PDB file of C-alpha atoms in Angstrom:
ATOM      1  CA  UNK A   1       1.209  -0.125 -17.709  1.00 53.00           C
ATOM      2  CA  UNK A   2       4.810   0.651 -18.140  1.00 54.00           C
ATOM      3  CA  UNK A   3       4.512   0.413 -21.947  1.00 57.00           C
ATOM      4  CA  UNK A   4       1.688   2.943 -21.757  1.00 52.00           C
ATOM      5  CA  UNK A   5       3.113   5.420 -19.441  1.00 53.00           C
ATOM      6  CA  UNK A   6      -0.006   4.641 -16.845  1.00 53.00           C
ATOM      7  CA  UNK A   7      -2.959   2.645 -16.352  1.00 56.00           C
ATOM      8  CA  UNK A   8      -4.249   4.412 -20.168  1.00 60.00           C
ATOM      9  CA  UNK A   9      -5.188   0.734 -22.209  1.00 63.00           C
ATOM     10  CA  UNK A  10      -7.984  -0.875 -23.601  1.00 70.00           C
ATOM     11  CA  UNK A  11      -8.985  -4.109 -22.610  1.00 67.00           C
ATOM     12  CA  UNK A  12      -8.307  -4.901 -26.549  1.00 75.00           C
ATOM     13  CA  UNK A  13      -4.711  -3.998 -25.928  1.00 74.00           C
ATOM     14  CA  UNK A  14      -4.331  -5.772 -22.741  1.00 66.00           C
ATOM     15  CA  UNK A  15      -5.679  -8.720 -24.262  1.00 71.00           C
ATOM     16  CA  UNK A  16      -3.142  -8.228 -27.421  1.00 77.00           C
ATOM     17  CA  UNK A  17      -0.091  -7.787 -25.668  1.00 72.00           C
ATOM     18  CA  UNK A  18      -0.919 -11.036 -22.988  1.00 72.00           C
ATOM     19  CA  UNK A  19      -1.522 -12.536 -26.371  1.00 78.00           C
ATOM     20  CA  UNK A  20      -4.848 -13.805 -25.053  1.00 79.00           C
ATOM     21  CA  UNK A  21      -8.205 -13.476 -26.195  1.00 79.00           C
ATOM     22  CA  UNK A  22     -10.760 -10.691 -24.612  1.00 72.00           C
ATOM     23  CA  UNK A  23     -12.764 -13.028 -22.996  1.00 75.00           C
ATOM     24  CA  UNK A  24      -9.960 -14.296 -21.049  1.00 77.00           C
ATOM     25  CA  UNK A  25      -9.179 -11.042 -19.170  1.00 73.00           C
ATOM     26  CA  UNK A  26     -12.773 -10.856 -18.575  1.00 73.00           C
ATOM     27  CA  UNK A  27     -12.825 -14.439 -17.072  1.00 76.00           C
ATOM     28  CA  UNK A  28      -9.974 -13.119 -14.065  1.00 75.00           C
ATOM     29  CA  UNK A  29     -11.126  -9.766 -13.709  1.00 74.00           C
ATOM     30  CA  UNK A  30     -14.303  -8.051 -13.287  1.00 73.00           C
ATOM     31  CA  UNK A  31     -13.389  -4.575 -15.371  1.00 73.00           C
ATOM     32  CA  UNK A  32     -10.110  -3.310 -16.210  1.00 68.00           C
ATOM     33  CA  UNK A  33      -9.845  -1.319 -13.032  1.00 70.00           C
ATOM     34  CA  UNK A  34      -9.244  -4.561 -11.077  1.00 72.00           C
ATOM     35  CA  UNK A  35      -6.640  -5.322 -13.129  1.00 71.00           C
ATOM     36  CA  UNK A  36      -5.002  -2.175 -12.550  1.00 68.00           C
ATOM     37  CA  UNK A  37      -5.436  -2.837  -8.924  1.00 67.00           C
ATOM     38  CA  UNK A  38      -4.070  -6.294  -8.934  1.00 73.00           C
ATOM     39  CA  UNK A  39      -0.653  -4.894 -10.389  1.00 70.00           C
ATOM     40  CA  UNK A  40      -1.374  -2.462  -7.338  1.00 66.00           C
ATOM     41  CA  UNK A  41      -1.448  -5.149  -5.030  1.00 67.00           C
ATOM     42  CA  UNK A  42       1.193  -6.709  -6.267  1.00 71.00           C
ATOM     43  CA  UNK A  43       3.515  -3.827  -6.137  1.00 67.00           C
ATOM     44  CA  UNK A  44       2.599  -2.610  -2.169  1.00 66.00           C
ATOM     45  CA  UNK A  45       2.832  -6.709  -1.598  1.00 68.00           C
ATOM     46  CA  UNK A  46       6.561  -6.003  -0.958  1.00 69.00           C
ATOM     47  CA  UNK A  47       5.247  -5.205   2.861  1.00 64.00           C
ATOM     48  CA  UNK A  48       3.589  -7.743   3.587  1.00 63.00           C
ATOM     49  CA  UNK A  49       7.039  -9.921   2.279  1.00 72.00           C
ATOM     50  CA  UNK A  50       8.979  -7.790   4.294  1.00 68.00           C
ATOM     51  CA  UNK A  51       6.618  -8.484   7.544  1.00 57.00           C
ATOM     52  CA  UNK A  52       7.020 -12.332   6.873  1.00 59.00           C
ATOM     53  CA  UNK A  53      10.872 -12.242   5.965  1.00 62.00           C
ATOM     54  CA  UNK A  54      11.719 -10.583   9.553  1.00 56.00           C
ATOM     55  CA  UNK A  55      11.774 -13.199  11.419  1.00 45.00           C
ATOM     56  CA  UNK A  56      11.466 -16.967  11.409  1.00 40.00           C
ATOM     57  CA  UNK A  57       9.561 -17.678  14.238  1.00 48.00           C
ATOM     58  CA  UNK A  58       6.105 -15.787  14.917  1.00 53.00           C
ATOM     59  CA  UNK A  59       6.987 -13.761  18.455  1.00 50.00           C
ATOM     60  CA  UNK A  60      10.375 -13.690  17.982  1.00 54.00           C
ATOM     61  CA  UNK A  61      11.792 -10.415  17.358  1.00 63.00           C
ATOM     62  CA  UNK A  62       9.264  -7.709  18.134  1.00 65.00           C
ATOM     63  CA  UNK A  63       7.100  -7.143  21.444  1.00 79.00           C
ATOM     64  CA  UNK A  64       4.059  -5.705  19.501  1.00 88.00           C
ATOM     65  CA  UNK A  65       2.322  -6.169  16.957  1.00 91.00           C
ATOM     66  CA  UNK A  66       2.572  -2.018  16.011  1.00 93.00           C
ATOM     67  CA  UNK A  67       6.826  -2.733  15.829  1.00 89.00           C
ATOM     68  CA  UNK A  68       5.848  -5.660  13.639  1.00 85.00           C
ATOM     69  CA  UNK A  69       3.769  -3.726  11.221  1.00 87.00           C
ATOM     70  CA  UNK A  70       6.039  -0.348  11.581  1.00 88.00           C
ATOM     71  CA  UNK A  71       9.113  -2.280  10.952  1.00 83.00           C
ATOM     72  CA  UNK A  72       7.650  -3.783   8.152  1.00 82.00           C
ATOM     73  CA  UNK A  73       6.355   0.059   6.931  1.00 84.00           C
ATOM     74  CA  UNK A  74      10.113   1.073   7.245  1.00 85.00           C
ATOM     75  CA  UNK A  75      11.711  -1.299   6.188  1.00 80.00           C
ATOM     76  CA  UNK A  76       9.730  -1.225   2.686  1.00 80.00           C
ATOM     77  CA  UNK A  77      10.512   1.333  -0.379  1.00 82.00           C
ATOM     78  CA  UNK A  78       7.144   2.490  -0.353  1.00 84.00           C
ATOM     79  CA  UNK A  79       8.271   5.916  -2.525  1.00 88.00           C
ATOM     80  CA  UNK A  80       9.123   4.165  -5.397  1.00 84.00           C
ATOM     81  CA  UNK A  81       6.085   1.843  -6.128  1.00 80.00           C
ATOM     82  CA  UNK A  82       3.539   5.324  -4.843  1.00 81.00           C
ATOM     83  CA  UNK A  83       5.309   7.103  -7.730  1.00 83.00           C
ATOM     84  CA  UNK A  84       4.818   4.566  -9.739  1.00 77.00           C
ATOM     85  CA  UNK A  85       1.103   3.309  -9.172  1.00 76.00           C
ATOM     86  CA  UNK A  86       0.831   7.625  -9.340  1.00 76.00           C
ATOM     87  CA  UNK A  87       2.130   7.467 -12.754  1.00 72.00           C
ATOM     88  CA  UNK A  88       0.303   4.357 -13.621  1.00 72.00           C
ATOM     89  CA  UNK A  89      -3.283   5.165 -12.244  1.00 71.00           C
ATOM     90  CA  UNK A  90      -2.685   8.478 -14.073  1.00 66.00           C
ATOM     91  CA  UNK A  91      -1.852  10.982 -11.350  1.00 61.00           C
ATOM     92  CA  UNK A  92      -0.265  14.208 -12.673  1.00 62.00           C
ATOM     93  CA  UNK A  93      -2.056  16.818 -10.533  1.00 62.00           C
ATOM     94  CA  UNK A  94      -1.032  16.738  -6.862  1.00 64.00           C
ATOM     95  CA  UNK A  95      -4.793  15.831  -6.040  1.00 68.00           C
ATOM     96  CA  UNK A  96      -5.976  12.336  -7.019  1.00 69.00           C
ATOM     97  CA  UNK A  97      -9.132  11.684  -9.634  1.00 71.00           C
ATOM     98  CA  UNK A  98     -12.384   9.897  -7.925  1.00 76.00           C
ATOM     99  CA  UNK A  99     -11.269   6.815  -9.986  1.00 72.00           C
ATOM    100  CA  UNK A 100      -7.431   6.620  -8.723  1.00 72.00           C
ATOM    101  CA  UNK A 101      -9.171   7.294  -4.876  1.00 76.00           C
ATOM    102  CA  UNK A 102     -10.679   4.225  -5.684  1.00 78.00           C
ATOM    103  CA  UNK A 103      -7.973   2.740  -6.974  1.00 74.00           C
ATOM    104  CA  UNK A 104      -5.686   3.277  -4.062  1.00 77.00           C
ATOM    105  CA  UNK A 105      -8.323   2.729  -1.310  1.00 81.00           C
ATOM    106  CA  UNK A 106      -8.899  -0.519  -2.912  1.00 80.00           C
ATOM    107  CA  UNK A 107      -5.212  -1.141  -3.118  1.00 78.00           C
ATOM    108  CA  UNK A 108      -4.702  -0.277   0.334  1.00 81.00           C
ATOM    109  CA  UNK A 109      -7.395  -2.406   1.918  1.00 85.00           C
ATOM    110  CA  UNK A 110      -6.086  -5.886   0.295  1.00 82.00           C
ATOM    111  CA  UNK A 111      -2.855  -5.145   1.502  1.00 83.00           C
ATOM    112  CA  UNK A 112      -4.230  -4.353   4.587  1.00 86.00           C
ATOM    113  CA  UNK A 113      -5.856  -7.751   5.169  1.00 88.00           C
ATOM    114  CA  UNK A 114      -2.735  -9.623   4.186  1.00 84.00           C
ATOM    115  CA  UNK A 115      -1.049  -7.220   6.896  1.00 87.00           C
ATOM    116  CA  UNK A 116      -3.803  -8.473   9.434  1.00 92.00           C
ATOM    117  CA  UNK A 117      -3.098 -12.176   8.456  1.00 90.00           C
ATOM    118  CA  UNK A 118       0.762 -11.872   8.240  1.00 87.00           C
ATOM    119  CA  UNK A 119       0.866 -10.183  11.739  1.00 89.00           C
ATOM    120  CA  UNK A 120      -2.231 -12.495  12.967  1.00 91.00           C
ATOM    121  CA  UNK A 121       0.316 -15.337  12.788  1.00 88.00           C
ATOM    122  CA  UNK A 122       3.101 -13.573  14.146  1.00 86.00           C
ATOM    123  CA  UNK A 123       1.319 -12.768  17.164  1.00 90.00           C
ATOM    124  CA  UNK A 124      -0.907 -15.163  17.653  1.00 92.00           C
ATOM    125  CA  UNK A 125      -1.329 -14.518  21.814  1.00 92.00           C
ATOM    126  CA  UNK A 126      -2.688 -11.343  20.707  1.00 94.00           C
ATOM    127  CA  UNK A 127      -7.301 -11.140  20.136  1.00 97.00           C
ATOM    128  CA  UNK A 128      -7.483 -10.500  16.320  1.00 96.00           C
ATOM    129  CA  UNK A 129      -9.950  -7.899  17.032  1.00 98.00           C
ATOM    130  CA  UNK A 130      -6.536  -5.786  18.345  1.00 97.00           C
ATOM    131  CA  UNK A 131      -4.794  -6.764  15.306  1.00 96.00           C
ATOM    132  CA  UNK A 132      -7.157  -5.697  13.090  1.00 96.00           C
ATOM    133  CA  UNK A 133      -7.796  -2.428  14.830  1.00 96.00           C
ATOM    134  CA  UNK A 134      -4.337  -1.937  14.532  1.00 96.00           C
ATOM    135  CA  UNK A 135      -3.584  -2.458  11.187  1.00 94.00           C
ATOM    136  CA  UNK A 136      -6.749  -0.733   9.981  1.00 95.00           C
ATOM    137  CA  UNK A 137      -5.724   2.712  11.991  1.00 95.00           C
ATOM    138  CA  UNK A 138      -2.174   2.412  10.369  1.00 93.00           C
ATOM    139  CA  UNK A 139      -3.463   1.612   6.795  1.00 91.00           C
ATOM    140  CA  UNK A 140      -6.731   4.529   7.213  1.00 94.00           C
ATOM    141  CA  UNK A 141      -3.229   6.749   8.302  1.00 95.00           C
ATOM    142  CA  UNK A 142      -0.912   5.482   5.179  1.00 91.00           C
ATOM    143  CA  UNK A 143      -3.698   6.766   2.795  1.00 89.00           C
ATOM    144  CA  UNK A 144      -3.868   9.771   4.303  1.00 93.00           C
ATOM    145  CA  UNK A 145      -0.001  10.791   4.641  1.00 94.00           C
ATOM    146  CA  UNK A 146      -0.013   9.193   0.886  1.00 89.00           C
ATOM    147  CA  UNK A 147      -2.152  12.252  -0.208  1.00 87.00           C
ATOM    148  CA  UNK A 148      -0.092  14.536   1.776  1.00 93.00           C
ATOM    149  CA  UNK A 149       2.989  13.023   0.477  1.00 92.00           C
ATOM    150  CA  UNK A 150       1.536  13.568  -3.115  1.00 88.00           C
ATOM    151  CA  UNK A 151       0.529  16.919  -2.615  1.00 89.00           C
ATOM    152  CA  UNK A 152       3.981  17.986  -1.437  1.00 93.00           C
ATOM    153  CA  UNK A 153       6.486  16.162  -3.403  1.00 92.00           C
ATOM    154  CA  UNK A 154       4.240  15.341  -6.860  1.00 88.00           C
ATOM    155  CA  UNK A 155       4.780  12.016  -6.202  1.00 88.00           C
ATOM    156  CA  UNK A 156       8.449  12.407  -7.127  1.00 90.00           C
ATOM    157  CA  UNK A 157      11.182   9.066  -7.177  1.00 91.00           C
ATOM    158  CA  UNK A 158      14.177  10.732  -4.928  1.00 95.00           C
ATOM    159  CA  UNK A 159      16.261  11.177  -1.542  1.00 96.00           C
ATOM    160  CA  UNK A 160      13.338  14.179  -0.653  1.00 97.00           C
ATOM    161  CA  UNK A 161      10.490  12.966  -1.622  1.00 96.00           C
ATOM    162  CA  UNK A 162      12.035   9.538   0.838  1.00 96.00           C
ATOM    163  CA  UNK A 163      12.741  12.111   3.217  1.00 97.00           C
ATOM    164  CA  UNK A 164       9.049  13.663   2.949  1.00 98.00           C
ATOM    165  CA  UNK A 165       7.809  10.087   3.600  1.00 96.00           C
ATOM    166  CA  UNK A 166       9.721   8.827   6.326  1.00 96.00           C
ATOM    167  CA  UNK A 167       9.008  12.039   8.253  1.00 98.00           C
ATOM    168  CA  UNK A 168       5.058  11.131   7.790  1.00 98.00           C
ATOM    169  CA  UNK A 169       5.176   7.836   8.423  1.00 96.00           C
ATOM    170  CA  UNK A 170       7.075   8.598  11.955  1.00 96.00           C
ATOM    171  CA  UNK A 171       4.493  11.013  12.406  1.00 96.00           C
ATOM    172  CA  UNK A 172       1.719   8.446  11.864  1.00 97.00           C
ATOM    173  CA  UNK A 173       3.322   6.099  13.535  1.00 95.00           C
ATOM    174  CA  UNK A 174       4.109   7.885  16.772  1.00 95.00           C
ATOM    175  CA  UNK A 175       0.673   9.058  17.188  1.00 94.00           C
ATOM    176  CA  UNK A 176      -0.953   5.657  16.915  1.00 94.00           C
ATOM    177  CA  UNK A 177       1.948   5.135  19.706  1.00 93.00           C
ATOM    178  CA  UNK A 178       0.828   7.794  21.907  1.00 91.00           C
ATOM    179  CA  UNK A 179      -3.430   8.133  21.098  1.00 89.00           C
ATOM    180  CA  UNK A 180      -5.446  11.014  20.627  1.00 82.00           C
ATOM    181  CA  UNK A 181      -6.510  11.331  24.395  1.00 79.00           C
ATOM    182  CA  UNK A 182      -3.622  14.487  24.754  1.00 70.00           C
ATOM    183  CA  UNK A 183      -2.366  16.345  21.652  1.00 62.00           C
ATOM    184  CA  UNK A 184       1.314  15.535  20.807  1.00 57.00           C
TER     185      UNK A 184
END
């Protein structure tokens, strides 16, 4: 992907420059879309490192589970790998294509159930069910501050497209804080 300027390669190519045969991309992934989303994964994984990395002992350092997870948000570069996956999946235009919707959904989601698990064992006096609420309202609410992020900065590397960010994720995150019952 970096060599191509984006996610823009054959499955011939991929195959020539892993130096394996066809058949043996085909026998990890489905279509070369998963592939694409597997470097995806890998990227955004830096969260879910961050989440375990905080502390040593599950309980330990945050009350909640929602400090956990927005700790973990904050305390991850998340501009630079969304410029990059942008770039990668193809993104020029400040609106996404069907297929890099997908992409980043898809994306999203996995990292979203390793965020579950990861904060699952961190909290572990707290019903899944919560958990998983929880981390699905924050990761439905990254995707859509992503595409606002997008549309205002063009996906740009630098100190205002951070700034951009970090003012949409405290947005985010203070409304999952306070609910929707009374308009911040």
């Amino acid at each position: 992907m970096e060599e191509k300027g984006g996610a823009r390669f054959t499955v011939d190519e991929l195959a020539a420059r892993a130096d394996v045969a066809r058949r043996t991309i085909f026998n990890h992934f489905a279509s070369l879309d998963d592939v694409v989303v597997e470097v995806c994964e890998d990227v955004l994984g830096t969260v879910v490192e961050t989440l375990g990395a905080s502390a040593a002992e599950p309980g330990t350092d945050r009350p909640t589970p929602l400090d956990d997870v927005t700790a973990a948000l904050r305390g991850t570069d998340l501009v630079g790998p969304m410029a990059y996956l942008t770039r990668a999946l193809g993104g020029t235009a400040t609106e996404p294509t069907p297929r890099v919707t997908t992409m980043v959904v898809r994306t999203f989601t996995h990292l979203a159930e390793r965020l579950v698990a990861a904060t699952t064992r961190r909290h572990p006096d707290v019903d899944p069910l919560e958990i998983e609420m929880l981390v699905g309202a924050l990761m439905a609410g990254v995707l859509v501050i992503q595409r606002r992020w997008w549309a205002e900065t063009g996906a740009a590397d630098d100190d205002a497209s951070r700034e951009v960010w970090a003012g949409l994720l405290d947005r985010l995150v203070e409304r999952i804080r306070a609910g929707w019952a009374d308009p911040v």
